[in-house]
Amino acid sequence: MLTQQQSTIITSKETLGQYLALAEDEWLFDADLTNTLPLKIPMYFLNLIDPNDPDDPIRRQVVPRWQEQRILDEEQLDPLCEVNYSVTERLIHRYQSRVAFLTTDVCPLYCRHCFRRRFTGTFQGPASKEQIEKAAEYVAVHPAVKEILFTGGDVFTLSTKALEAMIQTFRDKRPDLVIRLCSRMPASYPMRIDADLIAMLKQFNTAPFYLMTQFNHRRELTEQAIQAVRMFVDAGIPAMNQTVLLKGVNDDVCVLEELCNTLVFNRIKPYYLFQGDLVSGTAHFRVPLKEGLAIEAELRKRLSGLAMPLYAIDLPQGGGKVPLMQGYLSEQSGCGLWSFRTVEGEIRTYPDVREQSASGRPQ
Ligand SMILES: *Cc1c(COP(=O)(O)O)cnc(C)c1O
Ligand code: SF4
C-alpha cells in the first residue's frame, strides 16, 4: 500500500536530521555548494536504513558525508571521457556495437557513489524531442550498433507516455535495436513500476528489452523490489544486475555472496561487479584493487557460474571496461604445455594442440 509517508521525498539535511541522528561527517556535508550532487532520498528507501547503525550499508549509499566534497588529484569529473565519446548531445558511442543514451539526469534518489555526477542531478531534465531524434538518426545510419542503453539518470523517472514516445522514435528508425533499460528504480522506488509501464513496453515486440538493475546489498531486495522486477521478467524482459563494489557497503565476500544468490533466486542475473571509477569525491567508497581481486577469487569459489558477476574496471582516460581477475593461466612452458592454477589454488597443465608431424599422421 502506498501511504502518504512513502511518497515523501527528503531533499534537505535538516529534514533528514529529523529522521536520522546525523553523525558529524554527515552534518559537515555542505548541500549549498555548487557542483554537488543533490540530496534526494525517497521515504521508501530511507525506511530501509537501520537508524541505530551509523555504519548501515543502505545509509552509506544515500546519506552524503563531507568526504564527498574532497577531490583528489587523481580524480576527475568525467574519467571515462564520455563527453569526448559523445556523438550527439546525449548519445555516447564508446564501443563498436552499443551506444548509451542519456534519457534524463533525474533519479528517484541520488547515490553518493554516482560515477556520472558530471551530468546526474544537474536539473537538465529529460532529453528533448530534438535530442531524441538526433540520436535516433545516428543509430539509423550506424547499423554496427546493435544495442542502445537507455541510461541517465534513471529512465523510469520519465512518464510512461514520454518513454513510449522515446522508444517509438528509436524503433521507427531501428526496429531491430536491442534496448537496455538501465534503472535503479526497482531498488530505489519500486512503486513506480506498474502494469501500465509493462503493458506499454510489451507493445514494442520487434526487438527485445533488457532490464539492467543496480542492487548493491541484499537488503535492497525487499518484497516490493522483487515484485517490481518480477513484472518485467514475467513479461519476457530478462533482468541483469550491475553492482558497484563499495567500501562499507558490500566490500565483503559474505555480503556479495548473499546478494548474488538472492538475485539469481529472483531471476536477476548478476552481470557486472564494478570497481569504483576515479570520479571526483568518491575516494571514500573505493576498495583497493588488491582487496577487490581477493573478494572476486573467493566469490568464484563459492558461487555458481550463473550467480557470478564479472568484476570489471572502467579505465581512466576513456580506456573502457576490462575484466578483472587473478590470473588462472600462470605460464606457458616449452613444448606447448600451458600451466593453470585452479580456483582452489592447485596446478594443472594442459598440453596444447600441436602441429602434427608427418610421422604422427594416421597411416
Ligand atoms: C558500459 C558501457 C556500455 C555497455 O558495455 P557492456 O560491456 O556491453 O555492458 C556501453 N556504452 C558505454 C558508454 C558504457 O559505459
Ligand atoms: S541511480 Fe545511477 S545515475 Fe542515479 S544517482 Fe544512482 S548511480 Fe547515479
mmCIF file of C-alpha atoms and ligand atoms in Angstrom:
data_model
loop_
_atom_site.group_PDB
_atom_site.id
_atom_site.type_symbol
_atom_site.label_atom_id
_atom_site.label_comp_id
_atom_site.label_asym_id
_atom_site.label_seq_id
_atom_site.Cartn_x
_atom_site.Cartn_y
_atom_site.Cartn_z
ATOM 1 C CA MET A 1 0.000 0.000 0.000
ATOM 2 C CA LEU A 2 1.262 3.434 -0.912
ATOM 3 C CA THR A 3 0.974 5.537 2.230
ATOM 4 C CA GLN A 4 1.305 9.296 2.453
ATOM 5 C CA GLN A 5 4.632 8.852 4.197
ATOM 6 C CA GLN A 6 6.006 6.590 1.494
ATOM 7 C CA SER A 7 5.530 9.234 -1.179
ATOM 8 C CA THR A 8 7.562 11.802 0.809
ATOM 9 C CA ILE A 9 10.972 12.666 -0.618
ATOM 10 C CA ILE A 10 13.750 14.063 1.548
ATOM 11 C CA THR A 11 15.802 16.792 -0.097
ATOM 12 C CA SER A 12 17.391 18.717 2.760
ATOM 13 C CA LYS A 13 19.827 17.913 5.503
ATOM 14 C CA GLU A 14 17.501 19.490 8.052
ATOM 15 C CA THR A 15 14.591 17.202 7.160
ATOM 16 C CA LEU A 16 16.923 14.239 7.048
ATOM 17 C CA GLY A 17 18.094 15.172 10.536
ATOM 18 C CA GLN A 18 14.513 14.740 11.767
ATOM 19 C CA TYR A 19 14.550 11.093 10.737
ATOM 20 C CA LEU A 20 18.139 10.107 11.434
ATOM 21 C CA ALA A 21 20.589 11.243 14.090
ATOM 22 C CA LEU A 22 23.261 12.591 11.732
ATOM 23 C CA ALA A 23 26.885 11.911 12.529
ATOM 24 C CA GLU A 24 29.443 14.706 12.388
ATOM 25 C CA ASP A 25 30.774 13.840 8.931
ATOM 26 C CA GLU A 26 27.170 13.818 7.682
ATOM 27 C CA TRP A 27 26.351 17.233 9.181
ATOM 28 C CA LEU A 28 29.538 18.649 7.683
ATOM 29 C CA PHE A 29 28.344 17.966 4.139
ATOM 30 C CA ASP A 30 27.511 21.338 2.610
ATOM 31 C CA ALA A 31 24.403 20.904 0.469
ATOM 32 C CA ASP A 32 24.671 24.500 -0.762
ATOM 33 C CA LEU A 33 27.967 24.053 -2.565
ATOM 34 C CA THR A 34 27.544 24.191 -6.321
ATOM 35 C CA ASN A 35 28.660 21.167 -8.322
ATOM 36 C CA THR A 36 27.371 18.925 -5.558
ATOM 37 C CA LEU A 37 25.108 16.007 -6.362
ATOM 38 C CA PRO A 38 21.736 16.970 -4.815
ATOM 39 C CA LEU A 39 20.451 15.278 -1.684
ATOM 40 C CA LYS A 40 17.394 13.205 -2.534
ATOM 41 C CA ILE A 41 16.057 10.149 -0.693
ATOM 42 C CA PRO A 42 12.523 8.790 -1.074
ATOM 43 C CA MET A 43 10.917 7.724 2.200
ATOM 44 C CA TYR A 44 10.666 4.172 0.906
ATOM 45 C CA PHE A 45 14.466 3.898 0.714
ATOM 46 C CA LEU A 46 15.049 5.832 3.939
ATOM 47 C CA ASN A 47 12.885 3.249 5.710
ATOM 48 C CA LEU A 48 15.378 0.537 4.729
ATOM 49 C CA ILE A 49 18.026 2.208 6.907
ATOM 50 C CA ASP A 50 18.597 0.949 10.424
ATOM 51 C CA PRO A 51 18.642 4.302 12.308
ATOM 52 C CA ASN A 52 20.603 2.755 15.163
ATOM 53 C CA ASP A 53 23.517 1.700 12.991
ATOM 54 C CA PRO A 54 25.724 4.639 11.949
ATOM 55 C CA ASP A 55 27.539 2.302 9.511
ATOM 56 C CA ASP A 56 24.387 0.942 7.903
ATOM 57 C CA PRO A 57 25.158 -0.118 4.291
ATOM 58 C CA ILE A 58 21.946 1.424 2.944
ATOM 59 C CA ARG A 59 22.642 4.703 4.730
ATOM 60 C CA ARG A 60 26.177 4.837 3.296
ATOM 61 C CA GLN A 61 24.789 4.858 -0.237
ATOM 62 C CA VAL A 62 22.401 7.801 0.158
ATOM 63 C CA VAL A 63 23.368 9.977 3.119
ATOM 64 C CA PRO A 64 26.105 12.384 1.980
ATOM 65 C CA ARG A 65 29.247 12.951 4.027
ATOM 66 C CA TRP A 66 31.776 15.770 3.816
ATOM 67 C CA GLN A 67 34.343 13.401 2.268
ATOM 68 C CA GLU A 68 32.334 13.715 -0.944
ATOM 69 C CA GLN A 69 33.441 17.335 -1.246
ATOM 70 C CA ARG A 70 37.121 16.440 -1.146
ATOM 71 C CA ILE A 71 38.644 15.977 -4.573
ATOM 72 C CA LEU A 72 41.881 14.049 -5.050
ATOM 73 C CA ASP A 73 44.483 14.794 -7.728
ATOM 74 C CA GLU A 74 43.879 11.501 -9.486
ATOM 75 C CA GLU A 75 40.121 12.093 -9.651
ATOM 76 C CA GLN A 76 38.143 13.673 -12.479
ATOM 77 C CA LEU A 77 34.555 14.643 -13.117
ATOM 78 C CA ASP A 78 34.487 12.555 -16.316
ATOM 79 C CA PRO A 79 37.225 9.903 -16.095
ATOM 80 C CA LEU A 80 35.507 7.746 -18.734
ATOM 81 C CA CYS A 81 35.727 10.686 -21.170
ATOM 82 C CA GLU A 82 32.065 10.316 -22.017
ATOM 83 C CA VAL A 83 31.988 13.883 -23.275
ATOM 84 C CA ASN A 84 34.690 13.092 -25.851
ATOM 85 C CA TYR A 85 32.807 9.989 -26.967
ATOM 86 C CA SER A 86 29.522 11.856 -27.374
ATOM 87 C CA VAL A 87 28.353 11.722 -30.973
ATOM 88 C CA THR A 88 25.165 13.752 -30.424
ATOM 89 C CA GLU A 89 24.217 15.841 -27.400
ATOM 90 C CA ARG A 90 23.162 12.865 -25.264
ATOM 91 C CA LEU A 91 24.447 9.860 -27.161
ATOM 92 C CA ILE A 92 27.749 8.210 -26.184
ATOM 93 C CA HIS A 93 29.372 5.874 -28.677
ATOM 94 C CA ARG A 94 32.358 4.282 -26.933
ATOM 95 C CA TYR A 95 32.051 0.644 -28.052
ATOM 96 C CA GLN A 96 31.518 -0.627 -31.577
ATOM 97 C CA SER A 97 28.252 -2.462 -31.079
ATOM 98 C CA ARG A 98 26.443 -0.388 -28.472
ATOM 99 C CA VAL A 99 25.608 3.190 -27.564
ATOM 100 C CA ALA A 100 24.434 4.844 -24.357
ATOM 101 C CA PHE A 101 21.653 7.436 -24.439
ATOM 102 C CA LEU A 102 21.262 9.840 -21.514
ATOM 103 C CA THR A 103 17.470 9.862 -21.294
ATOM 104 C CA THR A 104 17.353 12.238 -18.304
ATOM 105 C CA ASP A 105 19.588 13.443 -15.480
ATOM 106 C CA VAL A 106 16.885 12.882 -12.855
ATOM 107 C CA CYS A 107 16.881 9.934 -10.428
ATOM 108 C CA PRO A 108 14.412 8.994 -7.684
ATOM 109 C CA LEU A 109 17.367 9.045 -5.307
ATOM 110 C CA TYR A 110 20.916 10.196 -5.751
ATOM 111 C CA CYS A 111 23.554 7.605 -4.912
ATOM 112 C CA ARG A 112 26.522 9.197 -3.229
ATOM 113 C CA HIS A 113 28.818 6.945 -5.271
ATOM 114 C CA CYS A 114 27.321 8.008 -8.630
ATOM 115 C CA PHE A 115 30.028 7.951 -11.310
ATOM 116 C CA ARG A 116 28.096 10.155 -13.734
ATOM 117 C CA ARG A 117 27.841 13.107 -11.368
ATOM 118 C CA ARG A 118 29.053 15.459 -14.135
ATOM 119 C CA PHE A 119 25.510 15.001 -15.507
ATOM 120 C CA THR A 120 23.282 13.342 -12.895
ATOM 121 C CA GLY A 121 21.074 15.725 -10.921
ATOM 122 C CA THR A 122 22.094 18.817 -12.894
ATOM 123 C CA PHE A 123 18.476 19.883 -13.461
ATOM 124 C CA GLN A 124 18.567 19.474 -17.235
ATOM 125 C CA GLY A 125 15.559 17.189 -17.330
ATOM 126 C CA PRO A 126 14.514 14.623 -19.929
ATOM 127 C CA ALA A 127 16.050 14.636 -23.399
ATOM 128 C CA SER A 128 14.193 16.963 -25.750
ATOM 129 C CA LYS A 129 12.312 15.742 -28.802
ATOM 130 C CA GLU A 130 15.115 17.093 -30.948
ATOM 131 C CA GLN A 131 17.844 15.365 -28.923
ATOM 132 C CA ILE A 132 15.945 12.089 -29.212
ATOM 133 C CA GLU A 133 15.530 12.496 -32.972
ATOM 134 C CA LYS A 134 19.203 13.330 -33.476
ATOM 135 C CA ALA A 135 20.224 10.213 -31.558
ATOM 136 C CA ALA A 136 17.745 8.067 -33.490
ATOM 137 C CA GLU A 137 19.110 9.405 -36.775
ATOM 138 C CA TYR A 138 22.609 8.451 -35.658
ATOM 139 C CA VAL A 139 21.709 4.831 -34.917
ATOM 140 C CA ALA A 140 19.737 4.693 -38.160
ATOM 141 C CA VAL A 141 22.919 5.199 -40.178
ATOM 142 C CA HIS A 142 25.156 3.085 -37.922
ATOM 143 C CA PRO A 143 23.963 -0.485 -38.397
ATOM 144 C CA ALA A 144 27.012 -1.781 -36.469
ATOM 145 C CA VAL A 145 25.216 -0.542 -33.352
ATOM 146 C CA LYS A 146 23.148 -3.478 -32.097
ATOM 147 C CA GLU A 147 22.145 -2.266 -28.641
ATOM 148 C CA ILE A 148 21.197 1.026 -27.051
ATOM 149 C CA LEU A 149 21.384 1.676 -23.316
ATOM 150 C CA PHE A 150 18.640 3.964 -22.021
ATOM 151 C CA THR A 151 20.506 5.383 -19.091
ATOM 152 C CA GLY A 152 20.944 8.695 -17.276
ATOM 153 C CA GLY A 153 19.845 9.482 -14.627
ATOM 154 C CA ASP A 154 17.049 6.978 -14.317
ATOM 155 C CA VAL A 155 14.957 6.205 -17.385
ATOM 156 C CA PHE A 156 11.860 5.357 -15.336
ATOM 157 C CA THR A 157 11.611 8.878 -13.939
ATOM 158 C CA LEU A 158 10.162 9.644 -17.381
ATOM 159 C CA SER A 159 6.401 9.335 -17.560
ATOM 160 C CA THR A 160 5.206 6.186 -19.281
ATOM 161 C CA LYS A 161 3.882 8.372 -22.118
ATOM 162 C CA ALA A 162 7.208 10.188 -22.585
ATOM 163 C CA LEU A 163 9.098 6.909 -22.544
ATOM 164 C CA GLU A 164 6.700 5.440 -25.088
ATOM 165 C CA ALA A 165 7.348 8.343 -27.447
ATOM 166 C CA MET A 166 11.110 7.927 -26.979
ATOM 167 C CA ILE A 167 11.028 4.206 -27.709
ATOM 168 C CA GLN A 168 8.792 4.817 -30.726
ATOM 169 C CA THR A 169 11.283 7.293 -32.202
ATOM 170 C CA PHE A 170 14.153 4.817 -31.950
ATOM 171 C CA ARG A 171 12.083 1.827 -33.082
ATOM 172 C CA ASP A 172 10.832 3.751 -36.135
ATOM 173 C CA LYS A 173 14.423 4.090 -37.302
ATOM 174 C CA ARG A 174 15.778 0.824 -35.964
ATOM 175 C CA PRO A 175 13.133 -1.832 -35.246
ATOM 176 C CA ASP A 176 15.956 -4.327 -34.655
ATOM 177 C CA LEU A 177 17.794 -2.381 -31.952
ATOM 178 C CA VAL A 178 18.005 -4.141 -28.570
ATOM 179 C CA ILE A 179 17.101 -1.681 -25.814
ATOM 180 C CA ARG A 180 18.639 -1.945 -22.347
ATOM 181 C CA LEU A 181 16.532 -0.182 -19.734
ATOM 182 C CA CYS A 182 19.130 0.828 -17.143
ATOM 183 C CA SER A 183 17.335 1.723 -13.958
ATOM 184 C CA ARG A 184 17.755 1.746 -10.226
ATOM 185 C CA MET A 185 14.006 2.273 -9.826
ATOM 186 C CA PRO A 186 13.273 -1.322 -8.721
ATOM 187 C CA ALA A 187 15.689 -0.702 -5.826
ATOM 188 C CA SER A 188 15.063 2.958 -5.100
ATOM 189 C CA TYR A 189 11.311 3.358 -5.660
ATOM 190 C CA PRO A 190 9.733 0.080 -6.839
ATOM 191 C CA MET A 191 6.201 1.501 -6.644
ATOM 192 C CA ARG A 192 6.923 3.324 -9.924
ATOM 193 C CA ILE A 193 6.894 0.009 -11.784
ATOM 194 C CA ASP A 194 3.247 -0.559 -12.619
ATOM 195 C CA ALA A 195 1.109 -2.591 -15.004
ATOM 196 C CA ASP A 196 0.759 0.404 -17.338
ATOM 197 C CA LEU A 197 4.505 0.674 -17.852
ATOM 198 C CA ILE A 198 4.873 -3.034 -18.561
ATOM 199 C CA ALA A 199 1.895 -3.034 -20.958
ATOM 200 C CA MET A 200 3.408 -0.088 -22.826
ATOM 201 C CA LEU A 201 6.732 -1.906 -23.221
ATOM 202 C CA LYS A 202 5.040 -5.067 -24.424
ATOM 203 C CA GLN A 203 3.630 -3.265 -27.469
ATOM 204 C CA PHE A 204 7.130 -2.984 -28.869
ATOM 205 C CA ASN A 205 7.940 -6.503 -29.901
ATOM 206 C CA THR A 206 10.277 -6.208 -32.882
ATOM 207 C CA ALA A 207 13.373 -6.482 -30.657
ATOM 208 C CA PRO A 208 13.945 -7.349 -27.012
ATOM 209 C CA PHE A 209 14.301 -5.146 -23.974
ATOM 210 C CA TYR A 210 16.645 -5.995 -21.141
ATOM 211 C CA LEU A 211 16.228 -4.567 -17.646
ATOM 212 C CA MET A 212 19.568 -3.567 -16.092
ATOM 213 C CA THR A 213 19.167 -3.026 -12.362
ATOM 214 C CA GLN A 214 21.554 -1.817 -9.674
ATOM 215 C CA PHE A 215 21.255 -3.673 -6.373
ATOM 216 C CA ASN A 216 24.263 -3.273 -4.104
ATOM 217 C CA HIS A 217 23.048 -5.047 -0.990
ATOM 218 C CA ARG A 218 20.678 -7.887 -0.166
ATOM 219 C CA ARG A 219 18.558 -5.574 1.958
ATOM 220 C CA GLU A 220 17.541 -3.583 -1.131
ATOM 221 C CA LEU A 221 15.769 -6.701 -2.427
ATOM 222 C CA THR A 222 12.561 -6.098 -0.494
ATOM 223 C CA GLU A 223 9.245 -7.786 -1.352
ATOM 224 C CA GLN A 224 8.288 -4.666 -3.338
ATOM 225 C CA ALA A 225 11.594 -4.588 -5.214
ATOM 226 C CA ILE A 226 11.297 -8.273 -6.071
ATOM 227 C CA GLN A 227 7.713 -7.756 -7.233
ATOM 228 C CA ALA A 228 8.814 -4.858 -9.474
ATOM 229 C CA VAL A 229 11.467 -6.983 -11.190
ATOM 230 C CA ARG A 230 9.063 -9.934 -11.419
ATOM 231 C CA MET A 231 6.726 -7.810 -13.558
ATOM 232 C CA PHE A 232 9.454 -7.312 -16.164
ATOM 233 C CA VAL A 233 10.634 -10.905 -16.162
ATOM 234 C CA ASP A 234 7.086 -12.272 -16.349
ATOM 235 C CA ALA A 235 6.583 -10.012 -19.373
ATOM 236 C CA GLY A 236 9.566 -11.634 -21.088
ATOM 237 C CA ILE A 237 12.116 -8.936 -20.253
ATOM 238 C CA PRO A 238 15.270 -10.509 -18.778
ATOM 239 C CA ALA A 239 16.821 -8.783 -15.760
ATOM 240 C CA MET A 240 20.548 -8.294 -15.228
ATOM 241 C CA ASN A 241 22.191 -6.582 -12.284
ATOM 242 C CA GLN A 242 25.192 -4.285 -12.014
ATOM 243 C CA THR A 243 26.670 -3.929 -8.537
ATOM 244 C CA VAL A 244 29.201 -1.288 -7.601
ATOM 245 C CA LEU A 245 31.874 -2.509 -5.196
ATOM 246 C CA LEU A 246 31.589 -0.011 -2.333
ATOM 247 C CA LYS A 247 33.628 0.325 0.806
ATOM 248 C CA GLY A 248 31.453 -0.042 3.882
ATOM 249 C CA VAL A 249 28.515 -1.268 1.810
ATOM 250 C CA ASN A 250 29.416 -4.550 0.148
ATOM 251 C CA ASP A 251 33.225 -4.991 0.285
ATOM 252 C CA ASP A 252 32.710 -8.323 1.958
ATOM 253 C CA VAL A 253 32.538 -11.816 0.452
ATOM 254 C CA CYS A 254 29.550 -12.912 2.532
ATOM 255 C CA VAL A 255 27.561 -9.788 1.696
ATOM 256 C CA LEU A 256 28.168 -10.198 -2.048
ATOM 257 C CA GLU A 257 27.581 -13.946 -1.915
ATOM 258 C CA GLU A 258 24.189 -13.440 -0.313
ATOM 259 C CA LEU A 259 23.329 -10.636 -2.745
ATOM 260 C CA CYS A 260 24.222 -12.682 -5.841
ATOM 261 C CA ASN A 261 22.391 -15.803 -4.699
ATOM 262 C CA THR A 262 19.295 -13.769 -3.870
ATOM 263 C CA LEU A 263 19.456 -12.091 -7.286
ATOM 264 C CA VAL A 264 19.605 -15.442 -9.072
ATOM 265 C CA PHE A 265 16.763 -16.780 -6.950
ATOM 266 C CA ASN A 266 14.678 -13.857 -8.190
ATOM 267 C CA ARG A 267 15.619 -14.368 -11.849
ATOM 268 C CA ILE A 268 18.102 -11.482 -11.961
ATOM 269 C CA LYS A 269 21.455 -12.428 -13.483
ATOM 270 C CA PRO A 270 24.444 -10.806 -11.723
ATOM 271 C CA TYR A 271 26.156 -9.170 -14.699
ATOM 272 C CA TYR A 272 28.914 -6.800 -13.559
ATOM 273 C CA LEU A 273 30.638 -6.057 -10.281
ATOM 274 C CA PHE A 274 32.269 -2.679 -10.871
ATOM 275 C CA GLN A 275 35.472 -1.411 -9.359
ATOM 276 C CA GLY A 276 34.934 2.230 -8.332
ATOM 277 C CA ASP A 277 35.792 4.726 -11.058
ATOM 278 C CA LEU A 278 38.189 7.607 -10.352
ATOM 279 C CA VAL A 279 35.324 10.086 -10.118
ATOM 280 C CA SER A 280 35.648 13.289 -8.088
ATOM 281 C CA GLY A 281 34.533 12.927 -4.493
ATOM 282 C CA THR A 282 34.177 9.149 -4.362
ATOM 283 C CA ALA A 283 37.513 8.125 -2.810
ATOM 284 C CA HIS A 284 35.853 7.105 0.463
ATOM 285 C CA PHE A 285 33.903 4.459 -1.475
ATOM 286 C CA ARG A 286 36.781 2.917 -3.385
ATOM 287 C CA VAL A 287 38.050 -0.519 -2.436
ATOM 288 C CA PRO A 288 41.766 -1.215 -3.095
ATOM 289 C CA LEU A 289 42.166 -3.377 -6.202
ATOM 290 C CA LYS A 290 44.084 -5.986 -4.248
ATOM 291 C CA GLU A 291 41.113 -6.453 -1.913
ATOM 292 C CA GLY A 292 38.694 -6.458 -4.823
ATOM 293 C CA LEU A 293 40.663 -9.199 -6.555
ATOM 294 C CA ALA A 294 40.739 -11.299 -3.387
ATOM 295 C CA ILE A 295 36.973 -10.897 -2.995
ATOM 296 C CA GLU A 296 36.489 -11.912 -6.635
ATOM 297 C CA ALA A 297 38.636 -15.032 -6.216
ATOM 298 C CA GLU A 298 36.731 -16.132 -3.125
ATOM 299 C CA LEU A 299 33.364 -15.457 -4.788
ATOM 300 C CA ARG A 300 34.456 -17.599 -7.736
ATOM 301 C CA LYS A 301 34.977 -20.484 -5.314
ATOM 302 C CA ARG A 302 31.607 -20.089 -3.668
ATOM 303 C CA LEU A 303 29.216 -19.006 -6.415
ATOM 304 C CA SER A 304 27.792 -20.866 -9.391
ATOM 305 C CA GLY A 305 28.640 -19.633 -12.849
ATOM 306 C CA LEU A 306 25.132 -18.227 -13.059
ATOM 307 C CA ALA A 307 25.470 -16.300 -9.799
ATOM 308 C CA MET A 308 28.992 -14.999 -10.502
ATOM 309 C CA PRO A 309 29.226 -11.436 -11.866
ATOM 310 C CA LEU A 310 32.144 -10.268 -13.941
ATOM 311 C CA TYR A 311 34.389 -7.998 -11.883
ATOM 312 C CA ALA A 312 35.363 -5.131 -14.192
ATOM 313 C CA ILE A 313 37.047 -1.758 -14.210
ATOM 314 C CA ASP A 314 36.237 1.145 -16.495
ATOM 315 C CA LEU A 315 39.714 2.503 -17.150
ATOM 316 C CA PRO A 316 40.616 6.190 -16.784
ATOM 317 C CA GLN A 317 41.103 8.428 -19.809
ATOM 318 C CA GLY A 318 38.252 6.670 -21.524
ATOM 319 C CA GLY A 319 40.121 3.363 -21.689
ATOM 320 C CA GLY A 320 36.892 1.426 -21.465
ATOM 321 C CA LYS A 321 35.880 -1.648 -19.485
ATOM 322 C CA VAL A 322 38.241 -4.554 -18.928
ATOM 323 C CA PRO A 323 37.665 -7.677 -16.847
ATOM 324 C CA LEU A 324 39.494 -8.063 -13.541
ATOM 325 C CA MET A 325 40.534 -11.387 -12.105
ATOM 326 C CA GLN A 326 43.558 -13.146 -10.747
ATOM 327 C CA GLY A 327 45.463 -14.985 -13.446
ATOM 328 C CA TYR A 328 44.490 -18.622 -13.683
ATOM 329 C CA LEU A 329 46.770 -19.195 -16.637
ATOM 330 C CA SER A 330 50.117 -18.955 -14.882
ATOM 331 C CA GLU A 331 52.671 -19.602 -17.593
ATOM 332 C CA GLN A 332 53.435 -21.245 -20.850
ATOM 333 C CA SER A 333 56.363 -23.610 -20.616
ATOM 334 C CA GLY A 334 58.117 -25.172 -23.603
ATOM 335 C CA CYS A 335 56.547 -27.897 -25.769
ATOM 336 C CA GLY A 336 53.119 -26.205 -25.813
ATOM 337 C CA LEU A 337 52.414 -27.046 -22.197
ATOM 338 C CA TRP A 338 50.157 -24.479 -20.504
ATOM 339 C CA SER A 339 50.189 -24.288 -16.749
ATOM 340 C CA PHE A 340 46.998 -23.322 -14.854
ATOM 341 C CA ARG A 341 46.159 -22.514 -11.289
ATOM 342 C CA THR A 342 42.787 -23.995 -10.299
ATOM 343 C CA VAL A 343 40.215 -21.974 -8.392
ATOM 344 C CA GLU A 344 41.311 -23.897 -5.276
ATOM 345 C CA GLY A 345 44.941 -22.940 -5.917
ATOM 346 C CA GLU A 346 46.343 -26.200 -7.307
ATOM 347 C CA ILE A 347 48.362 -26.531 -10.503
ATOM 348 C CA ARG A 348 47.218 -28.350 -13.652
ATOM 349 C CA THR A 349 48.829 -28.481 -17.067
ATOM 350 C CA TYR A 350 47.111 -28.514 -20.420
ATOM 351 C CA PRO A 351 49.085 -29.771 -23.425
ATOM 352 C CA ASP A 352 48.078 -27.521 -26.299
ATOM 353 C CA VAL A 353 47.237 -28.649 -29.824
ATOM 354 C CA ARG A 354 50.468 -29.295 -31.716
ATOM 355 C CA GLU A 355 51.251 -29.283 -35.400
ATOM 356 C CA GLN A 356 51.045 -32.923 -36.427
ATOM 357 C CA SER A 357 54.410 -34.174 -37.653
ATOM 358 C CA ALA A 358 54.400 -36.320 -40.797
ATOM 359 C CA SER A 359 55.186 -39.458 -38.812
ATOM 360 C CA GLY A 360 52.349 -38.677 -36.387
ATOM 361 C CA ARG A 361 49.709 -38.948 -39.085
ATOM 362 C CA PRO A 362 47.437 -41.973 -39.035
ATOM 363 C CA GLN A 363 48.600 -44.413 -41.646
HETATM 364 C C1 LIG B 1 29.383 0.162 -20.020
HETATM 365 C C2 LIG B 1 29.018 0.864 -21.222
HETATM 366 C C3 LIG B 1 28.348 0.225 -22.263
HETATM 367 C C4 LIG B 1 27.925 -1.224 -22.196
HETATM 368 O O1 LIG B 1 29.005 -2.084 -22.081
HETATM 369 P P1 LIG B 1 28.758 -3.643 -21.919
HETATM 370 O O2 LIG B 1 30.103 -4.183 -21.574
HETATM 371 O O3 LIG B 1 28.237 -4.139 -23.223
HETATM 372 O O4 LIG B 1 27.763 -3.832 -20.834
HETATM 373 C C5 LIG B 1 28.056 0.960 -23.392
HETATM 374 N N1 LIG B 1 28.410 2.258 -23.504
HETATM 375 C C6 LIG B 1 29.066 2.891 -22.515
HETATM 376 C C7 LIG B 1 29.447 4.313 -22.712
HETATM 377 C C8 LIG B 1 29.374 2.225 -21.334
HETATM 378 O O5 LIG B 1 29.994 2.876 -20.342
HETATM 379 S S1 SF4 B 2 20.680 5.724 -9.901
HETATM 380 FE FE1 SF4 B 2 22.508 5.652 -11.210
HETATM 381 S S2 SF4 B 2 22.583 7.644 -12.271
HETATM 382 FE FE2 SF4 B 2 21.187 7.834 -10.485
HETATM 383 S S3 SF4 B 2 22.459 8.614 -8.831
HETATM 384 FE FE3 SF4 B 2 22.411 6.363 -8.644
HETATM 385 S S4 SF4 B 2 24.235 5.688 -9.776
HETATM 386 FE FE4 SF4 B 2 23.836 7.816 -10.407
#
